[in-house]
PDB file of N, CA and C in Angstrom:
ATOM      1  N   UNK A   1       0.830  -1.192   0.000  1.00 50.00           N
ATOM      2  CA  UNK A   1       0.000   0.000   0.000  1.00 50.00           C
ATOM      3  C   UNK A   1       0.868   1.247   0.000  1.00 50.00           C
ATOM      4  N   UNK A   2       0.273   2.315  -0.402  1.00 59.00           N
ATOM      5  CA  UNK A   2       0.950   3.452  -0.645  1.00 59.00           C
ATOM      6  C   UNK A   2       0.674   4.316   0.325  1.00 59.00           C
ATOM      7  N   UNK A   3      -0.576   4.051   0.720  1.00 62.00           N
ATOM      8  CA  UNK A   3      -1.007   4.878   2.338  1.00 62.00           C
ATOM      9  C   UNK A   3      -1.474   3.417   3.247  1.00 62.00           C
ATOM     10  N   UNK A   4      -1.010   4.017   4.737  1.00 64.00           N
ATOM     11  CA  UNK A   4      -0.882   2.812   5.515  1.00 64.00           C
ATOM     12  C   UNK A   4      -2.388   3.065   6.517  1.00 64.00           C
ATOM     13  N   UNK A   5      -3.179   2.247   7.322  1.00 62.00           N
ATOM     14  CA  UNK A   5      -4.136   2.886   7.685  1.00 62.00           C
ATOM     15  C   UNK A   5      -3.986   3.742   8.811  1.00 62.00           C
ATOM     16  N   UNK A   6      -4.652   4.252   9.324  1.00 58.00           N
ATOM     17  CA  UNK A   6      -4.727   5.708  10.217  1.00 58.00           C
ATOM     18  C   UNK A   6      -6.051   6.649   9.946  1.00 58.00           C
ATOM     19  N   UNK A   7      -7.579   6.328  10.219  1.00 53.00           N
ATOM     20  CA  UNK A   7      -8.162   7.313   9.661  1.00 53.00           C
ATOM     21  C   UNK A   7      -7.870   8.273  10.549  1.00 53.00           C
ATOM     22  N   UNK A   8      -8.087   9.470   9.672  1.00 55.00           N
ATOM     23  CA  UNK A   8      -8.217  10.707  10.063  1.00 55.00           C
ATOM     24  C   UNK A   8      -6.569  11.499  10.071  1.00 55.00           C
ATOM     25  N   UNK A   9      -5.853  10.253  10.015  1.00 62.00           N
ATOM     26  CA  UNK A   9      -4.142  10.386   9.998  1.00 62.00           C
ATOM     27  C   UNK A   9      -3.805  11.680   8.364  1.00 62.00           C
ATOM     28  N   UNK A  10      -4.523  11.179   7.271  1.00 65.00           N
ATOM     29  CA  UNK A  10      -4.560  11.790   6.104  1.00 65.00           C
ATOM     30  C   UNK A  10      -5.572  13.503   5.823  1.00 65.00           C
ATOM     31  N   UNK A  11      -6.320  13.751   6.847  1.00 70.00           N
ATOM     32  CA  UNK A  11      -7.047  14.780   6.597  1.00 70.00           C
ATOM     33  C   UNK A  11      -6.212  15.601   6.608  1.00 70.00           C
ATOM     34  N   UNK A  12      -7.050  16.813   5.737  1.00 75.00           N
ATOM     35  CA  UNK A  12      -6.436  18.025   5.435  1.00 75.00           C
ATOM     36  C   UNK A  12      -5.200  18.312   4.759  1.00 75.00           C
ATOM     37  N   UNK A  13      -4.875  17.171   4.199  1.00 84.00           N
ATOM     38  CA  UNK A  13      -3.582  16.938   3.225  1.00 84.00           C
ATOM     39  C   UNK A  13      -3.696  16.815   1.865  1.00 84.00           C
ATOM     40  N   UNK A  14      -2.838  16.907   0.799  1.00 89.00           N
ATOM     41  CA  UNK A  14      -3.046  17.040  -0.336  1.00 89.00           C
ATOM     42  C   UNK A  14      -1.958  15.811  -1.220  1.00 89.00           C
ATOM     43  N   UNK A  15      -1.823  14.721  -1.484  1.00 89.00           N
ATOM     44  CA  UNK A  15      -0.409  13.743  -1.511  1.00 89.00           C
ATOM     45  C   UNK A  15      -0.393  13.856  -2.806  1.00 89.00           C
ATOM     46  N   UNK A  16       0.956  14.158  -3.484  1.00 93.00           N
ATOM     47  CA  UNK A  16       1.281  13.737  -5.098  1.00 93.00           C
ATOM     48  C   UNK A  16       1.753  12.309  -5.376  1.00 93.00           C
ATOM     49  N   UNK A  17       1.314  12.170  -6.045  1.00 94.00           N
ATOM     50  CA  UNK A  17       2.339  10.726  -6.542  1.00 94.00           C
ATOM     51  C   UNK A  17       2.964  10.884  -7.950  1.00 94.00           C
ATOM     52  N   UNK A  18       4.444  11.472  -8.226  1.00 96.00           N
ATOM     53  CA  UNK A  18       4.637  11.545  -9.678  1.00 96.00           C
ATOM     54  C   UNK A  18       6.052  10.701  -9.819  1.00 96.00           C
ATOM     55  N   UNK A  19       5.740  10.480 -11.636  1.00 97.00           N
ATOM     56  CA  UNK A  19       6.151   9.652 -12.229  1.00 97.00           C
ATOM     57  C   UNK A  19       7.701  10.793 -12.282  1.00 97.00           C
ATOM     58  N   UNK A  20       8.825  10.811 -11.588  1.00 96.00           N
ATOM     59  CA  UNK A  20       9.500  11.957 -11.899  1.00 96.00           C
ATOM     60  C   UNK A  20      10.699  11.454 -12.859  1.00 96.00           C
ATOM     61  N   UNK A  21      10.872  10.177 -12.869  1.00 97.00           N
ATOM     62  CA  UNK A  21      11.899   9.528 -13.576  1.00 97.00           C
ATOM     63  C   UNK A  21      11.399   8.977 -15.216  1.00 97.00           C
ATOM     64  N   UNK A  22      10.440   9.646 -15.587  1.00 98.00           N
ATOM     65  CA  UNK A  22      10.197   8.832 -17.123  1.00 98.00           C
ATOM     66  C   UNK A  22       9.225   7.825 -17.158  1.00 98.00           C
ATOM     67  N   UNK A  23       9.451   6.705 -16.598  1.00 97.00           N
ATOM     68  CA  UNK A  23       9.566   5.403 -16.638  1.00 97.00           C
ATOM     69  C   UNK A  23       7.816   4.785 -16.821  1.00 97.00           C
ATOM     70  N   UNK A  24       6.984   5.504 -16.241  1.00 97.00           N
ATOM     71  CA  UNK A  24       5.935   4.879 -15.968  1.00 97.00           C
ATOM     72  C   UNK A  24       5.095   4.206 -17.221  1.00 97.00           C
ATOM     73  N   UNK A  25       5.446   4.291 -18.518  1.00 97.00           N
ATOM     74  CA  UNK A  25       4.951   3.591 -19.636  1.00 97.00           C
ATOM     75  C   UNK A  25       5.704   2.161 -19.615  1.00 97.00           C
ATOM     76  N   UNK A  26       6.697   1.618 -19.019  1.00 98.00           N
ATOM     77  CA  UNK A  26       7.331   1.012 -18.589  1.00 98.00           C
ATOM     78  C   UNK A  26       7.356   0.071 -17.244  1.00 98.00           C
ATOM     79  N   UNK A  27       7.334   0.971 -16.604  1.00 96.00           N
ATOM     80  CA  UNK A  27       7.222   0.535 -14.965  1.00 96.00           C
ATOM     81  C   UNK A  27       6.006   0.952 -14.072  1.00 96.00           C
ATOM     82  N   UNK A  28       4.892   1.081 -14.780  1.00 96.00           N
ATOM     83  CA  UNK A  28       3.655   1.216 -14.032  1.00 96.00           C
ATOM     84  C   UNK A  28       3.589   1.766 -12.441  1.00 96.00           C
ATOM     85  N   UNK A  29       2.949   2.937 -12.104  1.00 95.00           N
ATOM     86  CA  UNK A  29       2.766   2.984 -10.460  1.00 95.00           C
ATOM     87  C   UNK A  29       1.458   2.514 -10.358  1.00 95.00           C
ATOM     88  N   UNK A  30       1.383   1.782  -9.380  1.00 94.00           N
ATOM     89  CA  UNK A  30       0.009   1.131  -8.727  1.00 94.00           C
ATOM     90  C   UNK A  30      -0.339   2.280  -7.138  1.00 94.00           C
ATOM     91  N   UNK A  31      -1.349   2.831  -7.366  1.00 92.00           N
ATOM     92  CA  UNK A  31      -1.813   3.676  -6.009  1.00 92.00           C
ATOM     93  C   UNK A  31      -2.487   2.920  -5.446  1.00 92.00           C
ATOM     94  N   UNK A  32      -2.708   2.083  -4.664  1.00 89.00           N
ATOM     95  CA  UNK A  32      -2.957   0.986  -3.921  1.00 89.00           C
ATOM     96  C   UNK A  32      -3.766   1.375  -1.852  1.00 89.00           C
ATOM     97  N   UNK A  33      -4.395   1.831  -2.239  1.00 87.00           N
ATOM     98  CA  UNK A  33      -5.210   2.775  -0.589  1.00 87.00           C
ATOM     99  C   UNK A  33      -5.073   1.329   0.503  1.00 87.00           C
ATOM    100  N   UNK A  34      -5.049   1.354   1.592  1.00 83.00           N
ATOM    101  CA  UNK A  34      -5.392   0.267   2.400  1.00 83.00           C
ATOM    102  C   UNK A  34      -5.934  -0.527   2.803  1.00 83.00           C
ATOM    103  N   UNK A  35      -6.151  -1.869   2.329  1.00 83.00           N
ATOM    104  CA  UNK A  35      -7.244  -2.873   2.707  1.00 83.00           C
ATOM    105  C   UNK A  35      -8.646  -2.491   1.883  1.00 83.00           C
ATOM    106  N   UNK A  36      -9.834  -1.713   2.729  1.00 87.00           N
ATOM    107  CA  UNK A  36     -11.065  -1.759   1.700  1.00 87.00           C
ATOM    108  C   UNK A  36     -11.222  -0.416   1.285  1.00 87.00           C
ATOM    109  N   UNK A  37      -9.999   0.400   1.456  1.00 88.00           N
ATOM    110  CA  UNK A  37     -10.038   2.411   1.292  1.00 88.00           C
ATOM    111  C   UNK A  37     -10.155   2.118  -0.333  1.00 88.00           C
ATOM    112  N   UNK A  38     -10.779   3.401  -0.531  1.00 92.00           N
ATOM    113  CA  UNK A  38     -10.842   3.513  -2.452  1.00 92.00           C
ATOM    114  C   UNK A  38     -10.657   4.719  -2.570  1.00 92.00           C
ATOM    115  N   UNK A  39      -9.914   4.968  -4.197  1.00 93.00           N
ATOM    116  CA  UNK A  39      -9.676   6.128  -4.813  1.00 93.00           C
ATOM    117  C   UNK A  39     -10.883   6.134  -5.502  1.00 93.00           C
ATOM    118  N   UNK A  40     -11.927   7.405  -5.750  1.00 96.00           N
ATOM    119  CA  UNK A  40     -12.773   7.687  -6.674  1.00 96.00           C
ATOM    120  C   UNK A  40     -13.780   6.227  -7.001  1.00 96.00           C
ATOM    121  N   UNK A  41     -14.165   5.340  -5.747  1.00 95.00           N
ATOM    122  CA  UNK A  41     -14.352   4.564  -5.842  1.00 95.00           C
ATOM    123  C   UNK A  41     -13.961   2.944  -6.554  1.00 95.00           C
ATOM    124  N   UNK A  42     -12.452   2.874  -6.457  1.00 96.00           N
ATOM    125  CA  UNK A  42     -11.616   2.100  -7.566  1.00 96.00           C
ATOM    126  C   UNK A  42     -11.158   1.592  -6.870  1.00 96.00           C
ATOM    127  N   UNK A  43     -10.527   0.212  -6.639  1.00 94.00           N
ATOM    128  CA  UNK A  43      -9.523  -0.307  -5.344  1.00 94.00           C
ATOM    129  C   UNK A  43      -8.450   0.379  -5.128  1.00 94.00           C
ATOM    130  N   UNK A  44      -7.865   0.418  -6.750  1.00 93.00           N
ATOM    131  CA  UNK A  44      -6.356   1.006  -7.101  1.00 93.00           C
ATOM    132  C   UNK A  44      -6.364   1.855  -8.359  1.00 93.00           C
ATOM    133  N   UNK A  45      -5.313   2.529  -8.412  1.00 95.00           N
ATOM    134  CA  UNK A  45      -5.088   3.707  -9.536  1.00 95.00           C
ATOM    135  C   UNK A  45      -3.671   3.537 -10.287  1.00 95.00           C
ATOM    136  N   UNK A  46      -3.705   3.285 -11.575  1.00 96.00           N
ATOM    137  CA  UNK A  46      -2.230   3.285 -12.075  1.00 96.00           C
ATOM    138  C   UNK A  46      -1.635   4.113 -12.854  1.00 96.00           C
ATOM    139  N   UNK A  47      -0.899   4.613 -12.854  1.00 97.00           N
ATOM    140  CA  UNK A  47      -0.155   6.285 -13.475  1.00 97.00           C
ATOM    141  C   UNK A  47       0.622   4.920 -14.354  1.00 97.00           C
ATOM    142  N   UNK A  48       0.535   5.213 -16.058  1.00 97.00           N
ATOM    143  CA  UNK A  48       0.936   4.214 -17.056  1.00 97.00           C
ATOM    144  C   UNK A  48       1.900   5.370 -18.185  1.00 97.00           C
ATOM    145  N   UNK A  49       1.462   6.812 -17.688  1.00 98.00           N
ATOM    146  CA  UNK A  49       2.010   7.384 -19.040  1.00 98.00           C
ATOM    147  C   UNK A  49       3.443   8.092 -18.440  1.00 98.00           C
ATOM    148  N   UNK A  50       4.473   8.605 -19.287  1.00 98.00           N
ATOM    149  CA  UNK A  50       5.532   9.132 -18.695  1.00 98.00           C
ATOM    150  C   UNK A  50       5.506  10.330 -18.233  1.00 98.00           C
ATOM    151  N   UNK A  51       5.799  10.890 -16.823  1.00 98.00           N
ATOM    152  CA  UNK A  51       5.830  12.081 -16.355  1.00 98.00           C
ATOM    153  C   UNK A  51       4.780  12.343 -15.434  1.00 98.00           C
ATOM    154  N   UNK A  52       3.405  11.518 -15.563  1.00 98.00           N
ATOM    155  CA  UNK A  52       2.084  12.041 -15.100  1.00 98.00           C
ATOM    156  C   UNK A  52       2.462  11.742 -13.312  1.00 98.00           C
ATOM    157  N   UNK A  53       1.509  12.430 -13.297  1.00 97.00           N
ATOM    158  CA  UNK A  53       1.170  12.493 -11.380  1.00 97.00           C
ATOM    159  C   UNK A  53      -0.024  12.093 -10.952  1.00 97.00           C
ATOM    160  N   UNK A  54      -0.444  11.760  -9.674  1.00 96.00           N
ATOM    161  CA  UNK A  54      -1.893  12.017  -9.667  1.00 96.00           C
ATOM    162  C   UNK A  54      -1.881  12.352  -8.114  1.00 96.00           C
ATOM    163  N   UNK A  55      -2.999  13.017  -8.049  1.00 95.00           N
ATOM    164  CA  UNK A  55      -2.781  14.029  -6.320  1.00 95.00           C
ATOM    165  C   UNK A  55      -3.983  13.342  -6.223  1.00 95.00           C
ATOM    166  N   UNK A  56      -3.901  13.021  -4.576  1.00 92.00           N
ATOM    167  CA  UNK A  56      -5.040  12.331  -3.943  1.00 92.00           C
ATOM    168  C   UNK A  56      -4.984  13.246  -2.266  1.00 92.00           C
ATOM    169  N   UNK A  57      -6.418  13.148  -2.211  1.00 90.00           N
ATOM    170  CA  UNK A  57      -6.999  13.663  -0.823  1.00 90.00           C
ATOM    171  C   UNK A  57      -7.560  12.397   0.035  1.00 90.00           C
ATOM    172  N   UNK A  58      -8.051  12.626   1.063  1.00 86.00           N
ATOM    173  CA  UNK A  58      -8.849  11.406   2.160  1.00 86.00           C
ATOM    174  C   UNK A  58     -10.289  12.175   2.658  1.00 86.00           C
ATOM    175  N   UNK A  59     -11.005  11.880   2.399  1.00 83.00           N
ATOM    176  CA  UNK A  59     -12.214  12.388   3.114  1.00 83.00           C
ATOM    177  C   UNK A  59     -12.198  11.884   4.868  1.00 83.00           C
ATOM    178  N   UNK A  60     -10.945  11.475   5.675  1.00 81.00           N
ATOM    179  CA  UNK A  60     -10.842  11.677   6.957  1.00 81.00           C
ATOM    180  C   UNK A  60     -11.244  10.330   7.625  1.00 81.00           C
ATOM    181  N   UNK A  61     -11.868   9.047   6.437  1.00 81.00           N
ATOM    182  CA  UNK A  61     -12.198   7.937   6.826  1.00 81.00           C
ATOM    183  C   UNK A  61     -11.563   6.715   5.829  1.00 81.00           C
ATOM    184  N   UNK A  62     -12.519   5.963   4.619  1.00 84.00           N
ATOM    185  CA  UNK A  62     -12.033   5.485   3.600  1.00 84.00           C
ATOM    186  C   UNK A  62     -11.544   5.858   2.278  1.00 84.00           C
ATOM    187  N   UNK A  63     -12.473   6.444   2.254  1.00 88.00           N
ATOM    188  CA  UNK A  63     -12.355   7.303   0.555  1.00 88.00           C
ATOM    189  C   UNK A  63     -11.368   8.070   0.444  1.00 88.00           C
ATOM    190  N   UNK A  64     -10.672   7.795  -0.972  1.00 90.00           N
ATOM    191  CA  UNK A  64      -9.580   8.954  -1.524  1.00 90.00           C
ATOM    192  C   UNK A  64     -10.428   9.922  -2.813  1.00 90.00           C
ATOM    193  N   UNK A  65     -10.382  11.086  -2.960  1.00 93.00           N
ATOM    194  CA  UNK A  65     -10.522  11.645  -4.089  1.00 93.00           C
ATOM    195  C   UNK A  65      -9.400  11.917  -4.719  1.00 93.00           C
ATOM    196  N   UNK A  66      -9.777  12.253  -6.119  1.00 95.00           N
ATOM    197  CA  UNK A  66      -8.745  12.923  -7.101  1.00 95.00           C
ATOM    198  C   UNK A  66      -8.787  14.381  -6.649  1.00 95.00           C
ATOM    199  N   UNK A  67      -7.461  14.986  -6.648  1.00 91.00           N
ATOM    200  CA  UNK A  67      -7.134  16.378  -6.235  1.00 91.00           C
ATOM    201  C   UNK A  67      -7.336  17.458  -7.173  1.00 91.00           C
TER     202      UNK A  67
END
């Protein structure tokens, strides 16, 4: 996992995840939330193209949004 659990540990934060080395058409990032947490309702999120980022928030319990 990319976030470990802790609710409420993530509020009021803003997290990037970027591809800063190229690679991700290649080497895939998996955003992976904890156990039953979801991004935008998704288990997991994968950044596939080179350079991209993706910013995630916590609504303070399970849920991640897109930033």
């Amino acid at each position: 996992s990319v976030f470990e659990k802790g609710e409420g540990l993530y509020s009021d934060k803003v997290y990037k995840i970027v591809d800063e080395g190229g690679n991700a058409n290649v080497n895939h990032i998996t955003v992976d939330p904890y156990s039953t947490e979801t991004i935008v309702g998704e288990s997991s999120l994968v950044i596939n193209a080179n350079y991209n980022s993706l910013s995630v928030y916590n609504d303070g319990g399970t849920k991640w949004f897109i930033a």
